[in-house]
Coordinates of C-alpha atoms and ligand atoms in Angstrom, one line a residue:
M19 CA 33.1 -24.1 7.6
S20 CA 31.3 -24.6 4.3
G21 CA 27.8 -25.7 3.4
R22 CA 24.8 -23.8 2.2
T23 CA 23.6 -20.5 3.6
A24 CA 20.0 -19.4 3.1
W25 CA 20.0 -15.6 2.9
V26 CA 16.6 -14.3 4.0
L27 CA 15.9 -10.7 3.0
A28 CA 13.8 -8.4 5.3
D29 CA 10.6 -8.8 3.2
Q30 CA 10.9 -12.6 2.9
L31 CA 10.3 -13.7 6.5
S32 CA 8.2 -16.7 5.6
P33 CA 8.9 -19.8 7.9
S34 CA 8.0 -22.0 4.9
S35 CA 10.2 -20.2 2.4
P36 CA 11.7 -22.6 -0.2
V37 CA 15.1 -21.2 0.5
L38 CA 15.2 -22.7 4.0
E39 CA 14.9 -26.2 2.7
G40 CA 18.2 -28.1 3.3
A41 CA 20.1 -25.0 4.4
D42 CA 22.9 -25.4 6.9
R43 CA 22.3 -21.9 8.3
V44 CA 20.4 -18.8 7.8
L45 CA 21.8 -15.3 7.2
L46 CA 19.8 -12.1 8.1
I47 CA 21.4 -8.7 7.6
E48 CA 20.0 -5.6 9.3
S49 CA 21.2 -2.8 7.0
V50 CA 21.6 0.6 8.5
A51 CA 22.1 2.0 4.9
G52 CA 18.8 0.4 3.9
A53 CA 17.0 2.2 6.8
G54 CA 18.5 5.5 5.8
R55 CA 17.9 5.3 2.1
L56 CA 14.7 7.3 2.4
V57 CA 13.0 9.2 5.3
F58 CA 11.2 6.2 6.7
H59 CA 8.5 6.4 9.4
R60 CA 10.1 5.3 12.7
Q61 CA 7.4 2.7 13.3
K62 CA 8.2 1.1 9.9
I63 CA 11.9 0.7 10.7
H64 CA 10.8 -0.6 14.1
L65 CA 8.5 -3.2 12.6
V66 CA 11.0 -4.5 10.0
W67 CA 13.8 -4.9 12.5
S68 CA 11.5 -6.3 15.1
A69 CA 10.2 -8.8 12.6
M70 CA 13.7 -9.8 11.4
R71 CA 14.9 -10.3 15.0
H72 CA 11.8 -12.3 15.9
F73 CA 12.3 -14.4 12.8
A74 CA 15.9 -15.2 13.8
R75 CA 14.8 -16.1 17.4
D76 CA 12.0 -18.4 16.1
L77 CA 14.5 -20.2 13.7
E78 CA 17.0 -20.7 16.6
R79 CA 14.2 -22.1 18.7
R80 CA 13.7 -24.7 15.9
G81 CA 17.4 -25.6 16.2
I82 CA 18.4 -23.7 13.0
E83 CA 21.8 -21.9 13.1
V84 CA 21.4 -18.2 12.4
D85 CA 24.0 -15.6 11.5
Y86 CA 22.2 -12.3 12.4
R87 CA 24.3 -9.3 11.4
R88 CA 23.9 -5.5 11.8
A89 CA 25.9 -4.0 9.0
S90 CA 26.3 -0.7 7.3
S91 CA 25.0 -2.3 4.0
L92 CA 23.9 -5.6 2.6
R93 CA 27.2 -5.9 0.8
E94 CA 29.2 -5.4 4.1
G95 CA 27.0 -7.9 5.8
L96 CA 27.3 -10.6 3.1
L97 CA 31.1 -10.2 2.8
G98 CA 31.5 -10.4 6.6
H99 CA 29.4 -13.6 6.6
I100 CA 31.5 -15.1 3.8
D101 CA 34.7 -14.2 5.6
D102 CA 33.6 -15.5 8.9
L103 CA 31.8 -18.7 7.9
G104 CA 33.1 -19.5 4.4
P105 CA 29.8 -21.0 3.0
S106 CA 30.2 -22.9 -0.3
Q107 CA 26.9 -21.4 -1.5
V108 CA 24.6 -18.5 -0.5
V109 CA 21.1 -18.9 -1.8
L110 CA 18.3 -16.4 -1.7
L111 CA 14.8 -15.9 -3.1
E112 CA 14.5 -13.4 -5.9
P113 CA 14.3 -10.0 -4.3
S114 CA 11.1 -8.0 -5.1
T115 CA 12.9 -4.9 -6.4
I116 CA 13.7 -4.9 -10.1
G117 CA 17.4 -5.5 -10.7
A118 CA 18.3 -6.3 -7.0
G119 CA 18.7 -10.0 -7.8
E120 CA 21.5 -9.2 -10.3
K121 CA 23.1 -6.7 -8.0
L122 CA 23.2 -9.1 -5.1
S123 CA 24.5 -12.1 -7.1
A124 CA 27.2 -9.9 -8.6
L125 CA 28.6 -9.4 -5.0
D126 CA 30.1 -12.9 -4.9
P127 CA 30.2 -15.9 -7.2
R128 CA 28.8 -18.1 -4.4
V129 CA 25.5 -16.1 -4.3
E130 CA 22.7 -17.8 -6.2
V131 CA 19.2 -16.3 -6.7
L132 CA 16.3 -18.7 -6.9
E133 CA 13.4 -17.8 -9.2
D134 CA 10.9 -18.5 -6.5
G135 CA 9.2 -15.6 -4.7
L136 CA 6.4 -15.2 -2.2
F137 CA 3.7 -14.0 -4.6
L138 CA 1.1 -16.2 -6.3
T139 CA 2.0 -15.0 -9.8
S140 CA 5.6 -15.0 -11.0
P141 CA 6.8 -12.1 -13.2
V142 CA 7.0 -14.5 -16.2
E143 CA 3.4 -15.7 -15.7
F144 CA 2.2 -12.1 -15.5
A145 CA 4.2 -11.2 -18.6
D146 CA 2.6 -14.2 -20.5
W147 CA -0.9 -13.1 -19.5
A148 CA -0.1 -9.5 -20.4
S149 CA 1.3 -10.4 -23.8
E150 CA -2.1 -11.7 -24.9
R151 CA -3.9 -8.5 -24.5
K152 CA -3.9 -4.8 -25.5
Q153 CA -5.2 -3.5 -22.1
L154 CA -4.2 -4.9 -18.8
R155 CA -7.6 -4.9 -17.1
M156 CA -7.4 -5.8 -13.4
E157 CA -10.9 -7.4 -13.7
D158 CA -9.7 -9.9 -16.3
F159 CA -6.6 -10.8 -14.3
Y160 CA -8.7 -11.2 -11.2
R161 CA -11.2 -13.6 -12.8
R162 CA -8.3 -15.7 -14.0
Q163 CA -6.9 -15.8 -10.4
R164 CA -10.3 -16.9 -9.1
R165 CA -10.5 -19.7 -11.6
R166 CA -6.8 -20.6 -11.1
F167 CA -7.2 -21.1 -7.3
G168 CA -10.9 -22.2 -7.4
L169 CA -11.8 -19.4 -4.9
L170 CA -15.5 -18.6 -4.5
M171 CA -16.2 -20.7 -7.6
D172 CA -19.1 -23.0 -8.5
G173 CA -17.6 -25.1 -11.3
D174 CA -16.5 -22.5 -13.8
E175 CA -19.0 -19.9 -12.6
P176 CA -18.6 -17.4 -9.7
L177 CA -20.4 -18.2 -6.5
G178 CA -23.3 -15.9 -5.8
G179 CA -23.9 -15.4 -9.6
A180 CA -21.5 -12.4 -10.0
W181 CA -17.7 -11.8 -10.1
N182 CA -18.1 -8.4 -8.3
F183 CA -20.5 -7.2 -5.6
D184 CA -19.4 -3.6 -5.5
A185 CA -23.0 -2.4 -6.0
E186 CA -23.6 -3.5 -2.4
N187 CA -20.3 -1.9 -1.1
R188 CA -19.1 1.6 -0.9
K189 CA -21.7 2.7 1.5
R190 CA -21.5 6.0 3.4
P191 CA -20.0 5.7 6.9
P192 CA -22.5 4.4 9.5
K193 CA -23.9 6.9 12.0
D194 CA -24.9 4.3 14.6
S195 CA -22.0 1.8 14.8
S196 CA -18.3 1.9 15.2
P197 CA -15.7 -0.7 14.0
P198 CA -14.6 -3.5 16.3
R199 CA -11.2 -2.9 17.8
P200 CA -8.5 -4.6 15.8
Y201 CA -6.0 -7.2 17.2
R202 CA -3.1 -5.6 19.0
P203 CA 0.2 -7.5 19.5
R204 CA 2.0 -7.3 22.8
E205 CA 5.6 -5.9 22.7
D206 CA 8.4 -7.9 24.2
E207 CA 12.1 -7.6 25.0
I208 CA 13.0 -7.6 21.3
D209 CA 10.8 -4.5 20.8
R210 CA 12.4 -2.8 23.7
Q211 CA 15.9 -3.5 22.3
V212 CA 14.8 -2.2 18.8
R213 CA 13.4 0.9 20.4
A214 CA 16.6 1.5 22.3
D215 CA 18.7 1.0 19.1
L216 CA 16.5 3.5 17.2
D217 CA 16.8 6.0 20.0
E218 CA 20.5 5.7 19.8
L219 CA 20.5 6.1 16.0
S220 CA 17.9 8.9 15.9
G221 CA 20.6 11.7 15.6
N222 CA 22.0 10.1 12.4
L223 CA 19.1 8.3 10.8
P224 CA 16.4 10.6 9.3
M225 CA 13.0 9.3 10.4
S226 CA 9.4 10.6 10.2
G227 CA 6.4 10.1 12.4
V228 CA 6.3 9.4 16.1
D229 CA 7.2 6.4 18.1
G230 CA 4.4 4.4 19.6
P231 CA 3.5 0.9 20.8
R232 CA 3.9 -1.6 17.9
I233 CA 0.5 -2.2 16.4
F234 CA 1.3 -4.4 13.4
P235 CA 2.4 -8.1 13.7
A236 CA 6.1 -8.9 13.8
T237 CA 5.8 -12.7 13.9
R238 CA 3.9 -15.3 11.9
A239 CA 1.9 -16.2 15.1
E240 CA 0.9 -12.6 15.6
A241 CA 0.0 -12.2 11.9
Q242 CA -2.2 -15.4 12.1
R243 CA -4.0 -14.0 15.1
A244 CA -4.5 -10.7 13.3
L245 CA -6.0 -12.5 10.3
K246 CA -8.3 -14.6 12.5
S247 CA -9.5 -11.6 14.4
F248 CA -10.2 -9.7 11.2
C249 CA -12.2 -12.6 9.7
E250 CA -14.3 -13.0 12.8
Q251 CA -14.9 -9.4 13.7
R252 CA -14.4 -7.0 10.8
L253 CA -14.8 -9.0 7.6
P254 CA -18.6 -9.1 7.8
D255 CA -18.8 -5.3 7.3
F256 CA -15.6 -4.9 5.3
G257 CA -17.3 -4.6 2.0
R258 CA -20.1 -2.3 3.0
Y259 CA -17.7 0.3 4.5
Q260 CA -14.7 -0.3 2.4
D261 CA -14.6 3.3 1.1
A262 CA -15.9 5.1 4.1
M263 CA -13.9 7.4 6.4
L264 CA -14.7 8.6 9.9
G265 CA -12.7 11.2 11.8
G266 CA -10.6 9.6 14.5
E267 CA -11.3 6.1 13.3
R268 CA -7.9 5.0 12.0
F269 CA -8.7 1.5 10.8
M270 CA -12.5 1.3 10.0
W271 CA -13.3 -2.3 8.9
H272 CA -10.0 -2.8 7.1
A273 CA -7.8 -5.9 7.6
L274 CA -4.5 -4.3 8.5
I275 CA -2.6 -7.2 7.0
S276 CA -0.6 -5.5 4.2
S277 CA 2.5 -5.2 6.4
S278 CA 2.3 -8.9 7.3
L279 CA 1.8 -9.9 3.6
N280 CA 4.6 -7.6 2.5
L281 CA 7.0 -9.0 5.1
G282 CA 6.2 -12.6 4.1
L283 CA 4.5 -13.4 7.5
L284 CA 1.3 -14.3 5.7
S285 CA 0.7 -15.8 2.3
P286 CA -2.0 -14.2 0.0
L287 CA -3.6 -17.6 -0.5
E288 CA -4.1 -18.3 3.2
C289 CA -5.7 -14.9 3.6
A290 CA -8.1 -15.5 0.7
R291 CA -8.9 -19.0 1.9
A292 CA -9.6 -17.7 5.5
A293 CA -12.1 -15.3 4.1
E294 CA -13.7 -17.9 1.9
D295 CA -14.0 -20.2 4.9
A296 CA -15.9 -17.4 6.8
Y297 CA -18.3 -17.2 3.9
T298 CA -18.8 -21.0 3.7
A299 CA -19.5 -21.1 7.4
G300 CA -22.1 -18.3 7.1
R301 CA -20.1 -15.9 9.1
A302 CA -19.5 -13.2 6.5
P303 CA -21.6 -12.2 3.4
I304 CA -20.5 -12.6 -0.2
N305 CA -20.1 -8.9 -0.9
S306 CA -17.5 -8.5 1.9
V307 CA -15.7 -11.8 1.2
E308 CA -15.5 -11.3 -2.6
G309 CA -14.4 -7.7 -2.1
F310 CA -11.6 -8.8 0.3
I311 CA -10.5 -11.7 -2.0
R312 CA -10.4 -9.3 -4.9
Q313 CA -8.0 -7.0 -3.0
V314 CA -5.6 -9.8 -2.1
I315 CA -5.4 -12.1 -5.1
G316 CA -6.6 -9.5 -7.6
W317 CA -5.3 -6.0 -6.8
R318 CA -2.2 -6.9 -4.9
E319 CA -1.0 -9.5 -7.4
Y320 CA -1.9 -7.2 -10.3
V321 CA 0.1 -4.4 -8.8
W322 CA 3.1 -6.7 -8.4
G323 CA 2.8 -7.9 -12.0
V324 CA 2.6 -4.4 -13.4
Y325 CA 5.6 -3.3 -11.3
R326 CA 7.7 -6.2 -12.6
L327 CA 6.5 -5.7 -16.2
R328 CA 6.9 -1.9 -16.5
G329 CA 7.9 -0.5 -13.1
R330 CA 11.0 1.2 -14.3
V331 CA 9.2 2.9 -17.1
L332 CA 6.2 3.7 -14.9
A333 CA 8.5 5.3 -12.3
G334 CA 9.7 7.8 -14.9
E335 CA 6.4 8.7 -16.4
N336 CA 4.7 12.1 -15.9
A337 CA 1.8 12.3 -18.3
L338 CA 0.3 15.4 -16.7
N339 CA 3.6 17.3 -16.6
A340 CA 3.4 17.6 -12.8
H341 CA 6.3 19.3 -11.1
A342 CA 5.2 20.6 -7.7
P343 CA 6.8 19.4 -4.5
V344 CA 5.0 17.4 -1.9
P345 CA 3.3 19.9 0.5
K346 CA 5.3 20.6 3.6
A347 CA 2.4 19.6 6.0
V348 CA 2.6 16.2 4.3
T349 CA 6.3 15.7 4.3
E350 CA 6.5 16.8 7.9
L351 CA 3.4 14.8 8.9
D352 CA 2.2 17.9 10.6
P353 CA -1.6 18.0 11.0
E354 CA -1.4 21.4 12.7
A355 CA -0.1 22.9 9.5
T356 CA -3.5 22.6 7.7
D357 CA -7.1 23.6 8.5
M358 CA -8.5 21.0 6.1
A359 CA -10.3 18.6 8.5
C360 CA -9.9 15.6 6.2
L361 CA -6.2 16.1 5.6
K362 CA -5.6 16.9 9.3
D363 CA -7.2 13.6 10.3
V364 CA -5.4 11.5 7.8
L365 CA -2.0 13.1 8.6
T366 CA -2.6 12.5 12.3
G367 CA -3.2 8.8 11.5
V368 CA -0.1 8.5 9.4
R369 CA 2.1 10.4 12.0
D370 CA 0.8 8.2 14.8
T371 CA 0.5 4.8 13.2
A372 CA 2.3 4.9 9.7
Y373 CA -1.1 3.7 8.4
A374 CA -4.0 5.1 6.4
H375 CA -6.6 3.0 4.7
H376 CA -7.0 2.7 0.9
I377 CA -9.5 5.5 0.4
E378 CA -7.5 7.9 2.6
R379 CA -4.4 7.1 0.6
L380 CA -6.2 7.4 -2.7
M381 CA -8.9 10.1 -2.3
V382 CA -7.3 12.3 0.4
L383 CA -3.5 12.2 0.1
G384 CA -3.3 10.9 -3.5
N385 CA -6.1 13.2 -4.7
L386 CA -4.5 16.2 -3.1
M387 CA -1.2 15.5 -4.8
L388 CA -2.9 14.8 -8.1
L389 CA -4.8 18.1 -8.0
L390 CA -1.8 20.1 -6.8
G391 CA 0.3 18.6 -9.6
V392 CA 2.9 17.0 -7.4
E393 CA 5.8 15.4 -9.3
P394 CA 5.1 11.6 -9.4
R395 CA 8.6 10.5 -8.3
A396 CA 8.5 12.8 -5.2
A397 CA 5.1 11.6 -4.3
T398 CA 6.1 7.9 -4.7
E399 CA 9.2 8.5 -2.5
W400 CA 7.1 10.1 0.2
F401 CA 4.5 7.3 0.2
H402 CA 7.2 4.7 0.3
G403 CA 8.8 6.2 3.4
A404 CA 5.7 7.2 5.3
F405 CA 3.8 3.9 5.3
I406 CA 4.2 0.7 7.4
D407 CA 3.7 -1.4 4.3
G408 CA 5.7 0.7 1.7
Y409 CA 8.0 -1.2 -0.6
E410 CA 9.3 -0.2 -4.1
W411 CA 7.2 -2.8 -5.9
V412 CA 3.9 -1.5 -4.5
M413 CA 4.7 2.2 -4.9
A414 CA 5.0 2.9 -8.6
P415 CA 1.7 1.3 -9.7
N416 CA -0.3 2.6 -6.8
V417 CA 1.1 6.1 -6.5
A418 CA 2.3 6.9 -10.0
G419 CA -0.2 4.7 -11.9
M420 CA -3.3 4.8 -9.8
A421 CA -3.3 8.0 -7.7
L422 CA -1.4 10.4 -10.0
W423 CA -2.3 9.0 -13.4
A424 CA 1.4 9.5 -14.4
D425 CA 1.1 6.8 -17.1
G426 CA -1.6 8.6 -18.9
G427 CA -4.2 5.9 -18.5
K428 CA -2.4 2.6 -19.0
M429 CA -3.5 1.4 -15.6
M430 CA -6.6 3.5 -14.9
S431 CA -8.8 4.7 -17.6
K432 CA -9.3 8.1 -15.9
P433 CA -7.7 10.1 -13.1
Y434 CA -9.1 9.6 -9.6
A435 CA -9.7 13.4 -9.3
A436 CA -12.4 14.4 -7.0
S437 CA -13.8 17.5 -5.4
G438 CA -14.8 18.1 -1.8
R439 CA -18.2 16.6 -2.6
Y440 CA -16.8 13.1 -2.8
I441 CA -15.1 13.4 0.6
D442 CA -18.3 14.8 2.1
R443 CA -20.3 11.9 0.7
M444 CA -17.9 9.3 2.1
S445 CA -16.9 10.8 5.4
D446 CA -17.9 12.9 8.4
H447 CA -15.0 15.3 7.9
C448 CA -16.7 18.2 6.2
R449 CA -19.2 18.8 9.0
G450 CA -16.4 20.0 11.3
C451 CA -14.3 21.7 8.7
R452 CA -13.7 25.5 8.5
Y453 CA -13.9 25.3 4.7
S454 CA -17.2 25.4 2.8
L455 CA -18.5 23.2 0.0
E456 CA -20.9 25.8 -1.1
D457 CA -18.6 28.1 -3.0
R458 CA -15.5 27.6 -5.1
T459 CA -13.7 30.9 -5.3
S460 CA -13.4 32.5 -1.9
E461 CA -10.8 32.0 0.8
D462 CA -13.3 29.8 2.6
A463 CA -14.0 27.5 -0.3
C464 CA -13.0 23.9 0.1
P465 CA -9.5 23.6 -1.3
F466 CA -10.3 20.2 -2.8
T467 CA -13.2 21.8 -4.8
V468 CA -11.1 24.8 -6.0
L469 CA -8.2 22.6 -7.0
Y470 CA -10.5 20.1 -8.7
W471 CA -11.9 22.6 -11.2
D472 CA -8.4 24.1 -11.7
F473 CA -7.0 20.7 -12.4
L474 CA -9.6 20.0 -15.1
D475 CA -8.9 23.4 -16.5
R476 CA -5.1 23.1 -16.5
N477 CA -5.3 19.6 -18.1
R478 CA -8.1 20.4 -20.5
E479 CA -6.1 19.4 -23.6
I480 CA -4.9 16.1 -22.2
L481 CA -8.2 15.1 -20.7
A482 CA -10.5 16.3 -23.5
G483 CA -10.1 13.2 -25.6
N484 CA -10.8 10.8 -22.7
R485 CA -14.4 9.4 -23.0
R486 CA -14.7 8.8 -19.3
M487 CA -13.9 12.4 -18.6
W488 CA -16.7 13.7 -20.9
M489 CA -19.1 14.6 -18.1
P490 CA -16.6 16.5 -15.8
M491 CA -15.3 18.4 -18.8
K492 CA -18.8 19.3 -19.8
N493 CA -19.4 20.6 -16.3
L494 CA -16.2 22.6 -16.5
D495 CA -17.5 24.2 -19.7
R496 CA -20.6 25.4 -17.8
I497 CA -18.6 27.6 -15.5
E498 CA -18.8 31.3 -16.4
P499 CA -15.4 32.7 -17.6
A500 CA -15.3 35.2 -14.7
E501 CA -15.9 32.5 -12.1
L502 CA -13.3 30.3 -13.8
D503 CA -10.8 33.2 -13.5
S504 CA -11.5 33.5 -9.8
I505 CA -11.0 29.7 -9.4
R506 CA -7.7 29.9 -11.2
T507 CA -6.6 32.8 -8.9
R508 CA -7.6 31.0 -5.7
A509 CA -6.1 27.7 -6.9
A510 CA -2.8 29.5 -7.6
Q511 CA -2.8 30.8 -4.1
I512 CA -3.4 27.4 -2.6
R513 CA -0.7 25.9 -4.8
G514 CA 1.7 28.6 -3.5
L515 CA 2.3 30.1 -7.0
Ligands
LIG30 C1 -1.5 6.0 -3.1 C2 -1.5 4.6 -2.6 C3 -0.4 4.1 -1.9 C4 -0.4 2.8 -1.5 N1 0.7 2.3 -0.8 C5 0.7 1.0 -0.5 C6 1.9 0.4 0.2 O1 2.8 1.1 0.4 N2 1.9 -0.9 0.5 C7 0.8 -1.7 0.3 O2 0.8 -2.9 0.6 N3 -0.3 -1.2 -0.3 C8 -0.4 0.1 -0.7 N4 -1.5 0.6 -1.2 C9 -2.7 -0.3 -1.4 C10 -3.7 -0.3 -0.2 O3 -4.1 1.0 0.0 C11 -3.1 -0.9 1.0 O4 -2.6 -2.2 0.7 C12 -4.1 -1.1 2.1 O5 -4.6 0.2 2.4 C13 -3.5 -1.7 3.3 O6 -4.3 -1.8 4.4 P1 -5.1 -3.1 4.8 O7 -4.2 -4.2 5.0 O8 -6.0 -2.7 6.0 O9 -6.0 -3.4 3.5 P2 -7.4 -3.8 3.2 O10 -8.2 -2.6 2.7 O11 -8.1 -4.5 4.3 O12 -7.2 -4.8 1.9 C14 -6.7 -6.1 2.0 C15 -5.4 -6.3 1.4 O13 -5.5 -6.2 0.0 C16 -4.2 -5.8 -0.6 N5 -4.4 -4.7 -1.5 C17 -5.6 -4.0 -1.8 N6 -5.4 -3.1 -2.7 C18 -4.1 -3.1 -3.0 C19 -3.3 -2.4 -3.9 N7 -3.8 -1.4 -4.7 N8 -2.0 -2.7 -4.0 C20 -1.4 -3.6 -3.2 N9 -2.1 -4.4 -2.3 C21 -3.4 -4.1 -2.3 C22 -3.3 -5.4 0.6 O14 -2.4 -6.5 0.8 C23 -4.3 -5.4 1.7 O15 -3.7 -5.7 3.0 C24 -1.6 1.9 -1.7 C25 -2.7 2.5 -2.3 C26 -2.6 3.8 -2.8 C27 -3.8 4.3 -3.5
LIG31 S1 -14.7 20.8 3.3 FE1 -13.0 20.2 1.9 S2 -11.2 20.4 3.1 FE2 -12.8 20.4 4.5 S3 -13.1 18.3 5.2 FE3 -14.5 18.6 3.5 S4 -13.3 18.0 1.7 FE4 -11.8 18.3 3.3

């Protein structure tokens, strides 16, 4: 046999992928080595394998020949395919991970990597944009994207008279309403088989979290239903409660589409257009729609661009000289190991669903790791493994750049460090917590608050020159020396020193 094979990687499951055009067959490789590369959440591996197998089934239903292989590695799978089917060419879209395209094309001269990908902005386009400026401000990039795709535009001006409606967002959590239930897919025979395979592998494959019904889409049809349900039910309040947290509410008004976007089941532009349509039809207000579109065509594409531009460097940076390990309660996803109500709730969510929303990731988990001084690489690896939507490209900018300020401010002008007061303002966690926000030195003091002042104190020299840190540093200077000593002592106990 000869002809052209389209090799579809696990995060490129788009039925309209350019690599499928004119292909004689499709190759999909389920790599056990890939699943064991990190400690991945069991539900993440389940989702990826389920999505790959569903993708193969849907192609076969369209009459396309598929070679679906379970192999110990991608290399084994590819060489097996070449031996068995003898294609004259194996073509794939550029993999998202830096350097992976070169590695895969070095496996055999028949492998050809197309420059196309499933993002709206290619690495070359982003590098061009970046080369024209000193600072890579997300806001500039976002405006360019809005103009480029004509999203929420009135000629050259933003619809509604502003680019950003955040002043109307970031409200405290509501006391009198709860979020509508998100779309839930129904499991099928493929999921049952994946579950059985994972049960069998569980002795040899390190996995975290617990098994549970699949809650994220594994097919394009499911992902489209999830997007539609979000736009109808949750988008109207998405903006208002974007930063709010409520105990036991896993998903709030968030879209739950990141895993579908990252698998290739949805395209960023169709998500943005669906939200824009909801605005045009009067079904969702501008603050929510603009906020959502900013996440999808702004933040997501910006993070992708930053990764491709300086991901390797970023992954090695450690501006705050942070060397602590990830806390055991976090690595083991063990909510019982902490009395901190906020952390307990978020860890329960990650253990049970492999998901936490943005503010839980940034201001609870990320903030905790920043204040404890967790080593950026260790934190990045943990986030990568624990989340349903974790991929290398999304980790370095979000974890090292945004949450841990490991690049010393190239992405974010100041660290996202916050005391317990922030969590109290944006959630209902503190009401039921055994720790107190009223003092900052005793054993009962909120660990976030103790660690916050200790963080500022330990990083005084690095942060003193940062204009945006002027106020927090001034407040630090107001603390009496004796109290600061007590804070240091208590913080050292919390940090296990
Ligand atoms: C420490 C940390 C770790 C993160 N890890 C991941 C990750 O592993 N995978 C991932 O896709 N996102 C990650 N994010 C970004 C963001 O938190 C998630 O995309 C979002 O929570 C996913 O849930 P959702 O689909 O309900 O998103 P929504 O809140 O409803 O937002 C809509 C969409 O916007 C996109 N988006 C928004 N912000 C970002 C961002 N900063 N980076 C990339 N996409 C963004 C996502 O595709 C998301 O689905 C991380 C953020 C932080 C601070
Ligand atoms: S008091 Fe502190 S530890 Fe407890 S829930 Fe509030 S922020 Fe979290």
